[in-house]
PDB file of C-alpha atoms and ligand atoms in Angstrom:
ATOM      1  CA  UNK Q 146     -17.018  -4.330   0.783  1.00 60.00           C
ATOM      2  CA  UNK Q 147     -15.127  -1.475  -0.895  1.00 69.00           C
ATOM      3  CA  UNK Q 148     -13.084  -2.461  -3.951  1.00 74.00           C
ATOM      4  CA  UNK Q 149      -9.446  -1.340  -3.711  1.00 74.00           C
ATOM      5  CA  UNK Q 150      -6.670  -2.648  -5.900  1.00 84.00           C
ATOM      6  CA  UNK Q 151      -3.734  -0.543  -4.811  1.00 94.00           C
ATOM      7  CA  UNK Q 152      -2.297  -0.850  -1.292  1.00 95.00           C
ATOM      8  CA  UNK Q 153      -0.129   1.881   0.093  1.00 95.00           C
ATOM      9  CA  UNK Q 154       1.828   2.317   3.308  1.00 96.00           C
ATOM     10  CA  UNK Q 155       1.668   5.804   4.787  1.00 96.00           C
ATOM     11  CA  UNK Q 156       3.430   7.065   7.878  1.00 96.00           C
ATOM     12  CA  UNK Q 157       0.373   8.929   9.127  1.00 98.00           C
ATOM     13  CA  UNK Q 158      -2.384   8.248  11.676  1.00 98.00           C
ATOM     14  CA  UNK Q 159      -5.408   6.525  10.127  1.00 98.00           C
ATOM     15  CA  UNK Q 160      -9.050   6.611  11.241  1.00 98.00           C
ATOM     16  CA  UNK Q 161     -12.416   6.925   9.510  1.00 98.00           C
ATOM     17  CA  UNK Q 162     -12.748  10.492   8.180  1.00 98.00           C
ATOM     18  CA  UNK Q 163      -9.007  11.154   8.559  1.00 98.00           C
ATOM     19  CA  UNK Q 164      -7.346  12.984   5.669  1.00 98.00           C
ATOM     20  CA  UNK Q 165      -3.870  11.895   4.660  1.00 98.00           C
ATOM     21  CA  UNK Q 166      -1.546  14.159   2.666  1.00 98.00           C
ATOM     22  CA  UNK Q 167       0.588  12.461   0.030  1.00 97.00           C
ATOM     23  CA  UNK Q 168       4.203  13.328  -0.580  1.00 95.00           C
ATOM     24  CA  UNK Q 169       5.751  13.826  -3.994  1.00 95.00           C
ATOM     25  CA  UNK Q 170       6.799  10.205  -4.501  1.00 94.00           C
ATOM     26  CA  UNK Q 171       3.437   8.809  -3.445  1.00 95.00           C
ATOM     27  CA  UNK Q 172       1.586  11.299  -5.668  1.00 96.00           C
ATOM     28  CA  UNK Q 173       3.825  10.457  -8.602  1.00 96.00           C
ATOM     29  CA  UNK Q 174       3.207   6.746  -8.048  1.00 95.00           C
ATOM     30  CA  UNK Q 175      -0.577   6.973  -7.603  1.00 96.00           C
ATOM     31  CA  UNK Q 176      -1.449   9.633 -10.156  1.00 96.00           C
ATOM     32  CA  UNK Q 177       1.435   9.377 -12.619  1.00 95.00           C
ATOM     33  CA  UNK Q 178       2.382   5.694 -12.685  1.00 95.00           C
ATOM     34  CA  UNK Q 179      -0.907   4.079 -11.623  1.00 95.00           C
ATOM     35  CA  UNK Q 180      -3.107   6.696 -13.350  1.00 95.00           C
ATOM     36  CA  UNK Q 181      -5.498   7.092 -10.413  1.00 96.00           C
ATOM     37  CA  UNK Q 182      -7.629  10.212 -10.112  1.00 96.00           C
ATOM     38  CA  UNK Q 183     -10.050  11.836  -7.708  1.00 97.00           C
ATOM     39  CA  UNK Q 184     -12.709   9.402  -6.525  1.00 97.00           C
ATOM     40  CA  UNK Q 185     -10.441   6.323  -6.807  1.00 97.00           C
ATOM     41  CA  UNK Q 186     -10.309   4.043  -3.760  1.00 97.00           C
ATOM     42  CA  UNK Q 187      -6.916   3.027  -2.320  1.00 97.00           C
ATOM     43  CA  UNK Q 188      -6.169   0.655   0.579  1.00 97.00           C
ATOM     44  CA  UNK Q 189      -4.042   2.386   3.216  1.00 98.00           C
ATOM     45  CA  UNK Q 190      -2.171   0.997   6.208  1.00 98.00           C
ATOM     46  CA  UNK Q 191       0.430   2.464   8.530  1.00 97.00           C
ATOM     47  CA  UNK Q 192       1.570  -0.565  10.525  1.00 97.00           C
ATOM     48  CA  UNK Q 193      -0.382   0.556  13.613  1.00 97.00           C
ATOM     49  CA  UNK Q 194      -4.050   1.316  12.966  1.00 98.00           C
ATOM     50  CA  UNK Q 195      -5.170  -1.492  10.610  1.00 98.00           C
ATOM     51  CA  UNK Q 196      -6.254  -0.981   7.008  1.00 98.00           C
ATOM     52  CA  UNK Q 197      -8.632   1.605   5.556  1.00 98.00           C
ATOM     53  CA  UNK Q 198     -10.316   2.136   2.201  1.00 97.00           C
ATOM     54  CA  UNK Q 199      -9.434   5.711   1.342  1.00 98.00           C
ATOM     55  CA  UNK Q 200     -10.748   7.925  -1.415  1.00 98.00           C
ATOM     56  CA  UNK Q 201      -8.541  10.183  -3.489  1.00 98.00           C
ATOM     57  CA  UNK Q 202      -9.905  13.630  -2.612  1.00 98.00           C
ATOM     58  CA  UNK Q 203      -7.168  15.701  -4.244  1.00 97.00           C
ATOM     59  CA  UNK Q 204      -4.897  14.591  -7.076  1.00 97.00           C
ATOM     60  CA  UNK Q 205      -2.015  16.631  -8.416  1.00 92.00           C
ATOM     61  CA  UNK Q 206       1.181  15.485 -10.039  1.00 88.00           C
ATOM     62  CA  UNK Q 207       3.323  16.479  -7.083  1.00 92.00           C
ATOM     63  CA  UNK Q 208       0.857  16.394  -4.192  1.00 95.00           C
ATOM     64  CA  UNK Q 209      -2.461  14.910  -3.213  1.00 97.00           C
ATOM     65  CA  UNK Q 210      -4.767  13.918  -0.432  1.00 98.00           C
ATOM     66  CA  UNK Q 211      -6.662  10.804   0.526  1.00 98.00           C
ATOM     67  CA  UNK Q 212      -9.586  10.563   2.913  1.00 98.00           C
ATOM     68  CA  UNK Q 213     -10.160   7.375   4.909  1.00 98.00           C
ATOM     69  CA  UNK Q 214     -13.730   6.192   4.421  1.00 98.00           C
ATOM     70  CA  UNK Q 215     -14.078   2.799   6.103  1.00 97.00           C
ATOM     71  CA  UNK Q 216     -11.850   0.538   8.141  1.00 98.00           C
ATOM     72  CA  UNK Q 217     -11.368  -2.682   6.191  1.00 97.00           C
ATOM     73  CA  UNK Q 218      -9.076  -4.634   8.569  1.00 96.00           C
ATOM     74  CA  UNK Q 219      -7.858  -4.518  12.122  1.00 97.00           C
ATOM     75  CA  UNK Q 220      -4.145  -4.480  12.833  1.00 97.00           C
ATOM     76  CA  UNK Q 221      -2.899  -8.062  12.791  1.00 95.00           C
ATOM     77  CA  UNK Q 222       0.319  -8.457  14.733  1.00 95.00           C
ATOM     78  CA  UNK Q 223       2.666 -11.280  13.725  1.00 96.00           C
ATOM     79  CA  UNK Q 224       3.825 -13.719  16.432  1.00 97.00           C
ATOM     80  CA  UNK Q 225       6.712 -12.508  18.621  1.00 97.00           C
ATOM     81  CA  UNK Q 226       9.355 -13.937  16.321  1.00 98.00           C
ATOM     82  CA  UNK Q 227      12.579 -12.237  15.267  1.00 98.00           C
ATOM     83  CA  UNK Q 228      14.804 -13.311  12.411  1.00 98.00           C
ATOM     84  CA  UNK Q 229      18.526 -12.971  13.095  1.00 98.00           C
ATOM     85  CA  UNK Q 230      20.581 -13.611  10.002  1.00 98.00           C
ATOM     86  CA  UNK Q 231      24.084 -12.966   8.728  1.00 98.00           C
ATOM     87  CA  UNK Q 232      23.908 -10.693   5.665  1.00 97.00           C
ATOM     88  CA  UNK Q 233      25.126 -12.253   2.432  1.00 95.00           C
ATOM     89  CA  UNK Q 234      25.275 -10.846  -1.106  1.00 93.00           C
ATOM     90  CA  UNK Q 235      23.069  -7.840  -1.721  1.00 93.00           C
ATOM     91  CA  UNK Q 236      20.296  -9.439  -3.784  1.00 95.00           C
ATOM     92  CA  UNK Q 237      20.117 -12.463  -1.486  1.00 96.00           C
ATOM     93  CA  UNK Q 238      19.994 -10.257   1.611  1.00 97.00           C
ATOM     94  CA  UNK Q 239      17.147  -8.277   0.019  1.00 97.00           C
ATOM     95  CA  UNK Q 240      15.392 -11.583  -0.627  1.00 98.00           C
ATOM     96  CA  UNK Q 241      15.748 -12.673   3.016  1.00 98.00           C
ATOM     97  CA  UNK Q 242      14.246  -9.404   4.282  1.00 98.00           C
ATOM     98  CA  UNK Q 243      11.377  -9.508   1.796  1.00 98.00           C
ATOM     99  CA  UNK Q 244      10.543 -13.139   2.612  1.00 98.00           C
ATOM    100  CA  UNK Q 245      10.839 -12.605   6.363  1.00 98.00           C
ATOM    101  CA  UNK Q 246       8.281  -9.784   6.155  1.00 98.00           C
ATOM    102  CA  UNK Q 247       5.928 -11.974   4.105  1.00 97.00           C
ATOM    103  CA  UNK Q 248       6.390 -14.939   6.416  1.00 97.00           C
ATOM    104  CA  UNK Q 249       5.423 -12.957   9.504  1.00 97.00           C
ATOM    105  CA  UNK Q 250       8.641 -12.081  11.313  1.00 98.00           C
ATOM    106  CA  UNK Q 251       8.026  -9.291  13.833  1.00 98.00           C
ATOM    107  CA  UNK Q 252      11.589  -7.956  13.668  1.00 98.00           C
ATOM    108  CA  UNK Q 253      14.475  -8.531  11.270  1.00 98.00           C
ATOM    109  CA  UNK Q 254      17.972  -8.281  12.718  1.00 98.00           C
ATOM    110  CA  UNK Q 255      21.098  -8.547  10.560  1.00 98.00           C
ATOM    111  CA  UNK Q 256      23.963  -9.917  12.669  1.00 98.00           C
ATOM    112  CA  UNK Q 257      27.654 -10.062  11.938  1.00 98.00           C
ATOM    113  CA  UNK Q 258      29.137 -13.469  12.652  1.00 98.00           C
ATOM    114  CA  UNK Q 259      32.776 -14.554  12.362  1.00 97.00           C
ATOM    115  CA  UNK Q 260      32.389 -15.702   8.761  1.00 97.00           C
ATOM    116  CA  UNK Q 261      30.129 -12.854   7.609  1.00 96.00           C
ATOM    117  CA  UNK Q 262      31.674 -11.138   4.608  1.00 89.00           C
ATOM    118  CA  UNK Q 263      29.753  -7.888   4.536  1.00 83.00           C
ATOM    119  CA  UNK Q 264      30.545  -5.365   7.212  1.00 83.00           C
ATOM    120  CA  UNK Q 265      27.896  -2.903   6.206  1.00 91.00           C
ATOM    121  CA  UNK Q 266      24.265  -3.059   5.217  1.00 94.00           C
ATOM    122  CA  UNK Q 267      21.902  -0.434   3.838  1.00 95.00           C
ATOM    123  CA  UNK Q 268      19.384  -0.415   6.660  1.00 97.00           C
ATOM    124  CA  UNK Q 269      17.086   2.127   4.933  1.00 97.00           C
ATOM    125  CA  UNK Q 270      17.029   0.039   1.767  1.00 97.00           C
ATOM    126  CA  UNK Q 271      16.281  -3.158   3.669  1.00 98.00           C
ATOM    127  CA  UNK Q 272      13.534  -1.392   5.612  1.00 98.00           C
ATOM    128  CA  UNK Q 273      12.022  -0.261   2.292  1.00 97.00           C
ATOM    129  CA  UNK Q 274      12.018  -3.898   1.127  1.00 97.00           C
ATOM    130  CA  UNK Q 275      10.167  -4.984   4.286  1.00 98.00           C
ATOM    131  CA  UNK Q 276       7.628  -2.237   3.696  1.00 97.00           C
ATOM    132  CA  UNK Q 277       7.060  -3.155   0.063  1.00 96.00           C
ATOM    133  CA  UNK Q 278       6.645  -6.805   1.035  1.00 97.00           C
ATOM    134  CA  UNK Q 279       3.973  -5.809   3.592  1.00 96.00           C
ATOM    135  CA  UNK Q 280       2.233  -3.695   0.937  1.00 94.00           C
ATOM    136  CA  UNK Q 281       1.994  -6.555  -1.499  1.00 93.00           C
ATOM    137  CA  UNK Q 282       1.218  -9.443   0.889  1.00 94.00           C
ATOM    138  CA  UNK Q 283      -1.708  -7.744   2.591  1.00 93.00           C
ATOM    139  CA  UNK Q 284       0.094  -7.353   5.910  1.00 94.00           C
ATOM    140  CA  UNK Q 285      -1.073  -4.615   8.252  1.00 97.00           C
ATOM    141  CA  UNK Q 286       2.229  -4.640  10.148  1.00 97.00           C
ATOM    142  CA  UNK Q 287       5.732  -3.743   8.936  1.00 98.00           C
ATOM    143  CA  UNK Q 288       8.627  -5.484  10.706  1.00 98.00           C
ATOM    144  CA  UNK Q 289      11.465  -3.237  11.831  1.00 98.00           C
ATOM    145  CA  UNK Q 290      14.853  -3.938  10.239  1.00 98.00           C
ATOM    146  CA  UNK Q 291      17.557  -3.178  12.801  1.00 98.00           C
ATOM    147  CA  UNK Q 292      21.144  -2.080  12.147  1.00 97.00           C
ATOM    148  CA  UNK Q 293      23.952  -4.612  11.767  1.00 97.00           C
ATOM    149  CA  UNK Q 294      25.242  -5.801  15.158  1.00 97.00           C
ATOM    150  CA  UNK Q 295      27.918  -8.299  16.107  1.00 97.00           C
ATOM    151  CA  UNK Q 296      26.435 -11.674  17.084  1.00 98.00           C
ATOM    152  CA  UNK Q 297      28.686 -11.751  20.180  1.00 97.00           C
ATOM    153  CA  UNK Q 298      27.233  -8.518  21.429  1.00 98.00           C
ATOM    154  CA  UNK Q 299      23.669  -9.507  20.603  1.00 98.00           C
ATOM    155  CA  UNK Q 300      24.092 -12.723  22.631  1.00 98.00           C
ATOM    156  CA  UNK Q 301      25.747 -10.878  25.514  1.00 97.00           C
ATOM    157  CA  UNK Q 302      22.680  -8.610  25.874  1.00 97.00           C
ATOM    158  CA  UNK Q 303      20.136 -11.339  25.164  1.00 98.00           C
ATOM    159  CA  UNK Q 304      16.838 -11.542  27.073  1.00 98.00           C
ATOM    160  CA  UNK Q 305      16.906 -15.118  28.415  1.00 96.00           C
ATOM    161  CA  UNK Q 306      13.106 -15.280  28.086  1.00 96.00           C
ATOM    162  CA  UNK Q 307      13.441 -15.257  24.311  1.00 98.00           C
ATOM    163  CA  UNK Q 308      14.253 -18.696  22.893  1.00 97.00           C
ATOM    164  CA  UNK Q 309      16.591 -19.017  19.930  1.00 98.00           C
ATOM    165  CA  UNK Q 310      15.993 -21.523  17.158  1.00 98.00           C
ATOM    166  CA  UNK Q 311      19.635 -21.942  16.218  1.00 98.00           C
ATOM    167  CA  UNK Q 312      19.823 -23.394  12.716  1.00 98.00           C
ATOM    168  CA  UNK Q 313      23.029 -25.380  12.925  1.00 98.00           C
ATOM    169  CA  UNK Q 314      24.302 -26.810   9.658  1.00 98.00           C
ATOM    170  CA  UNK Q 315      26.433 -29.263  11.651  1.00 98.00           C
ATOM    171  CA  UNK Q 316      23.136 -31.029  12.478  1.00 97.00           C
ATOM    172  CA  UNK Q 317      22.339 -31.630   8.792  1.00 96.00           C
ATOM    173  CA  UNK Q 318      20.323 -34.828   8.578  1.00 95.00           C
ATOM    174  CA  UNK Q 319      19.529 -35.007  12.317  1.00 94.00           C
ATOM    175  CA  UNK Q 320      15.945 -35.534  13.515  1.00 90.00           C
ATOM    176  CA  UNK Q 321      13.747 -32.470  13.859  1.00 82.00           C
ATOM    177  CA  UNK Q 322      13.396 -31.348  17.507  1.00 84.00           C
ATOM    178  CA  UNK Q 323      11.249 -28.260  17.245  1.00 83.00           C
ATOM    179  CA  UNK Q 324       8.043 -30.023  18.279  1.00 79.00           C
ATOM    180  CA  UNK Q 325       9.542 -30.600  21.739  1.00 80.00           C
ATOM    181  CA  UNK Q 326       9.658 -26.885  22.559  1.00 85.00           C
ATOM    182  CA  UNK Q 327       6.998 -24.379  23.572  1.00 86.00           C
ATOM    183  CA  UNK Q 328       5.708 -21.021  22.336  1.00 85.00           C
ATOM    184  CA  UNK Q 329       6.442 -17.575  23.753  1.00 92.00           C
ATOM    185  CA  UNK Q 330       9.100 -15.158  22.520  1.00 97.00           C
ATOM    186  CA  UNK Q 331      11.424 -16.546  19.869  1.00 98.00           C
ATOM    187  CA  UNK Q 332      14.192 -15.699  17.418  1.00 98.00           C
ATOM    188  CA  UNK Q 333      15.512 -17.737  14.496  1.00 98.00           C
ATOM    189  CA  UNK Q 334      19.268 -17.599  13.872  1.00 98.00           C
ATOM    190  CA  UNK Q 335      20.688 -18.275  10.400  1.00 98.00           C
ATOM    191  CA  UNK Q 336      24.404 -18.228   9.627  1.00 98.00           C
ATOM    192  CA  UNK Q 337      26.282 -16.911   6.573  1.00 97.00           C
ATOM    193  CA  UNK Q 338      27.403 -18.877   3.492  1.00 95.00           C
ATOM    194  CA  UNK Q 339      30.507 -19.957   5.419  1.00 96.00           C
ATOM    195  CA  UNK Q 340      28.422 -21.281   8.315  1.00 98.00           C
ATOM    196  CA  UNK Q 341      29.108 -20.742  12.015  1.00 98.00           C
ATOM    197  CA  UNK Q 342      32.607 -20.950  13.484  1.00 98.00           C
ATOM    198  CA  UNK Q 343      33.379 -23.654  16.037  1.00 98.00           C
ATOM    199  CA  UNK Q 344      33.607 -21.006  18.768  1.00 98.00           C
ATOM    200  CA  UNK Q 345      30.170 -19.641  17.874  1.00 98.00           C
ATOM    201  CA  UNK Q 346      28.681 -23.111  17.736  1.00 98.00           C
ATOM    202  CA  UNK Q 347      30.155 -23.971  21.138  1.00 98.00           C
ATOM    203  CA  UNK Q 348      28.840 -20.793  22.675  1.00 98.00           C
ATOM    204  CA  UNK Q 349      25.345 -21.255  21.231  1.00 98.00           C
ATOM    205  CA  UNK Q 350      25.137 -24.893  22.335  1.00 97.00           C
ATOM    206  CA  UNK Q 351      25.977 -23.824  25.893  1.00 97.00           C
ATOM    207  CA  UNK Q 352      23.118 -21.315  26.111  1.00 97.00           C
ATOM    208  CA  UNK Q 353      19.968 -22.626  27.829  1.00 95.00           C
ATOM    209  CA  UNK Q 354      17.690 -20.509  25.673  1.00 95.00           C
ATOM    210  CA  UNK Q 355      19.219 -21.658  22.369  1.00 96.00           C
ATOM    211  CA  UNK Q 356      17.821 -24.784  20.673  1.00 96.00           C
ATOM    212  CA  UNK Q 357      20.000 -26.180  17.912  1.00 96.00           C
ATOM    213  CA  UNK Q 358      17.873 -27.538  15.074  1.00 96.00           C
ATOM    214  CA  UNK Q 359      18.416 -29.242  11.761  1.00 97.00           C
ATOM    215  CA  UNK Q 360      16.779 -28.079   8.552  1.00 97.00           C
ATOM    216  CA  UNK Q 361      16.780 -31.493   6.929  1.00 96.00           C
ATOM    217  CA  UNK Q 362      19.207 -33.778   5.137  1.00 97.00           C
ATOM    218  CA  UNK Q 363      20.714 -31.181   2.772  1.00 98.00           C
ATOM    219  CA  UNK Q 364      22.766 -28.039   3.387  1.00 98.00           C
ATOM    220  CA  UNK Q 365      20.636 -25.097   2.305  1.00 98.00           C
ATOM    221  CA  UNK Q 366      21.858 -21.730   1.136  1.00 97.00           C
ATOM    222  CA  UNK Q 367      21.349 -19.065   3.771  1.00 98.00           C
ATOM    223  CA  UNK Q 368      18.402 -17.466   1.945  1.00 98.00           C
ATOM    224  CA  UNK Q 369      16.658 -20.819   1.502  1.00 98.00           C
ATOM    225  CA  UNK Q 370      17.441 -21.709   5.121  1.00 98.00           C
ATOM    226  CA  UNK Q 371      15.790 -18.486   6.342  1.00 98.00           C
ATOM    227  CA  UNK Q 372      12.531 -19.250   4.511  1.00 98.00           C
ATOM    228  CA  UNK Q 373      12.608 -22.923   5.558  1.00 98.00           C
ATOM    229  CA  UNK Q 374      13.183 -22.026   9.220  1.00 98.00           C
ATOM    230  CA  UNK Q 375      10.408 -19.419   9.199  1.00 98.00           C
ATOM    231  CA  UNK Q 376       8.062 -22.014   7.664  1.00 97.00           C
ATOM    232  CA  UNK Q 377       8.938 -24.642  10.263  1.00 95.00           C
ATOM    233  CA  UNK Q 378       8.566 -22.226  13.136  1.00 96.00           C
ATOM    234  CA  UNK Q 379       5.252 -20.857  11.876  1.00 95.00           C
ATOM    235  CA  UNK Q 380       3.963 -24.388  11.422  1.00 92.00           C
ATOM    236  CA  UNK Q 381       4.956 -25.572  14.922  1.00 92.00           C
ATOM    237  CA  UNK Q 382       4.679 -22.453  17.054  1.00 93.00           C
ATOM    238  CA  UNK Q 383       3.301 -19.584  14.988  1.00 93.00           C
ATOM    239  CA  UNK Q 384       0.120 -18.248  13.443  1.00 90.00           C
ATOM    240  CA  UNK Q 385      -0.401 -20.799  10.683  1.00 86.00           C
ATOM    241  CA  UNK Q 386      -2.623 -23.145  12.609  1.00 73.00           C
TER     242      UNK Q 386
HETATM  243  N1  SAH T  89      29.072 -23.466   4.402  1.00 66.72           N
HETATM  244  C1  SAH T  89      28.344 -24.180   5.381  1.00 66.72           C
HETATM  245  C2  SAH T  89      26.842 -24.039   5.178  1.00 66.72           C
HETATM  246  C3  SAH T  89      26.255 -22.720   5.503  1.00 66.72           C
HETATM  247  S1  SAH T  89      24.590 -22.672   5.055  1.00 66.72           S
HETATM  248  C4  SAH T  89      28.686 -25.658   5.279  1.00 66.72           C
HETATM  249  O1  SAH T  89      28.976 -26.120   4.192  1.00 66.72           O
HETATM  250  O2  SAH T  89      28.591 -26.345   6.305  1.00 66.72           O
HETATM  251  C5  SAH T  89      24.060 -21.140   5.730  1.00 66.72           C
HETATM  252  C6  SAH T  89      23.225 -21.259   6.986  1.00 66.72           C
HETATM  253  O3  SAH T  89      21.984 -21.877   6.701  1.00 66.72           O
HETATM  254  C7  SAH T  89      23.812 -22.091   8.115  1.00 66.72           C
HETATM  255  O4  SAH T  89      24.727 -21.357   8.908  1.00 66.72           O
HETATM  256  C8  SAH T  89      22.570 -22.506   8.897  1.00 66.72           C
HETATM  257  O5  SAH T  89      22.149 -21.484   9.777  1.00 66.72           O
HETATM  258  C9  SAH T  89      21.558 -22.679   7.803  1.00 66.72           C
HETATM  259  N2  SAH T  89      21.450 -24.073   7.326  1.00 66.72           N
HETATM  260  C10 SAH T  89      21.611 -24.507   6.042  1.00 66.72           C
HETATM  261  N3  SAH T  89      21.354 -25.820   5.937  1.00 66.72           N
HETATM  262  C11 SAH T  89      21.023 -26.264   7.175  1.00 66.72           C
HETATM  263  C12 SAH T  89      20.619 -27.523   7.717  1.00 66.72           C
HETATM  264  N4  SAH T  89      20.517 -28.622   6.960  1.00 66.72           N
HETATM  265  N5  SAH T  89      20.353 -27.599   9.052  1.00 66.72           N
HETATM  266  C13 SAH T  89      20.435 -26.493   9.831  1.00 66.72           C
HETATM  267  N6  SAH T  89      20.799 -25.271   9.370  1.00 66.72           N
HETATM  268  C14 SAH T  89      21.076 -25.144   8.072  1.00 66.72           C
END
């Protein structure tokens, strides 16, 4: 087993013997901030090829190179689960994306609902949060964060094969029904602080592929609800067992 303490995502093909050039930011981080030098071993992953122990073979302040020595882990794909959520305040939205990546969501999709306050998101920033979460939690996969889309439109184009776990605050306190459903492709849907509108609720309840569920006897904040729903889904239908 090769000892590596630092884990880095690189957007570069990885294979044993492969050299990987480092950009300015990565070089600054590894050699400046983390004080690594030639000969140090770093864990590398790119979201596609698994994880490799790579040796620093060139270290300069503004550039560098790593060479993959041994493969340490195969790519581990998360279950086919998307998280659809209505963006809330900036820090809480960042939290949702970070936790979704840690919890094993395959794709993270901000959706604009009727009561969503924010009309814009910083997709690049959210993607960077997902990447950092994968770096620190040992994930070999980085979920894509999509651009903000209107819930109406998302539902209009929906693939009926993908089930929706619709977290409906109107069911607060109702019995849990998730154990009655089966695996396959799924998405979790979490509303904004203001909840879902009656029109949205009516539409979702009428869809065959949407399953309205309760998240217990208390109303949770949207960020808590996202983590709770991911936990429940992973426990019943995901890769926890
Ligand atoms: N303001 C709303 C609550 C919104 S909570 C109200 O007072 O009714 C934000 C989101 O978290 C909800 O839209 C829902 O998707 C989810 N959520 C929170 N608590 C829940 C619960 N007990 N059951 C199901 N979903 C819940």
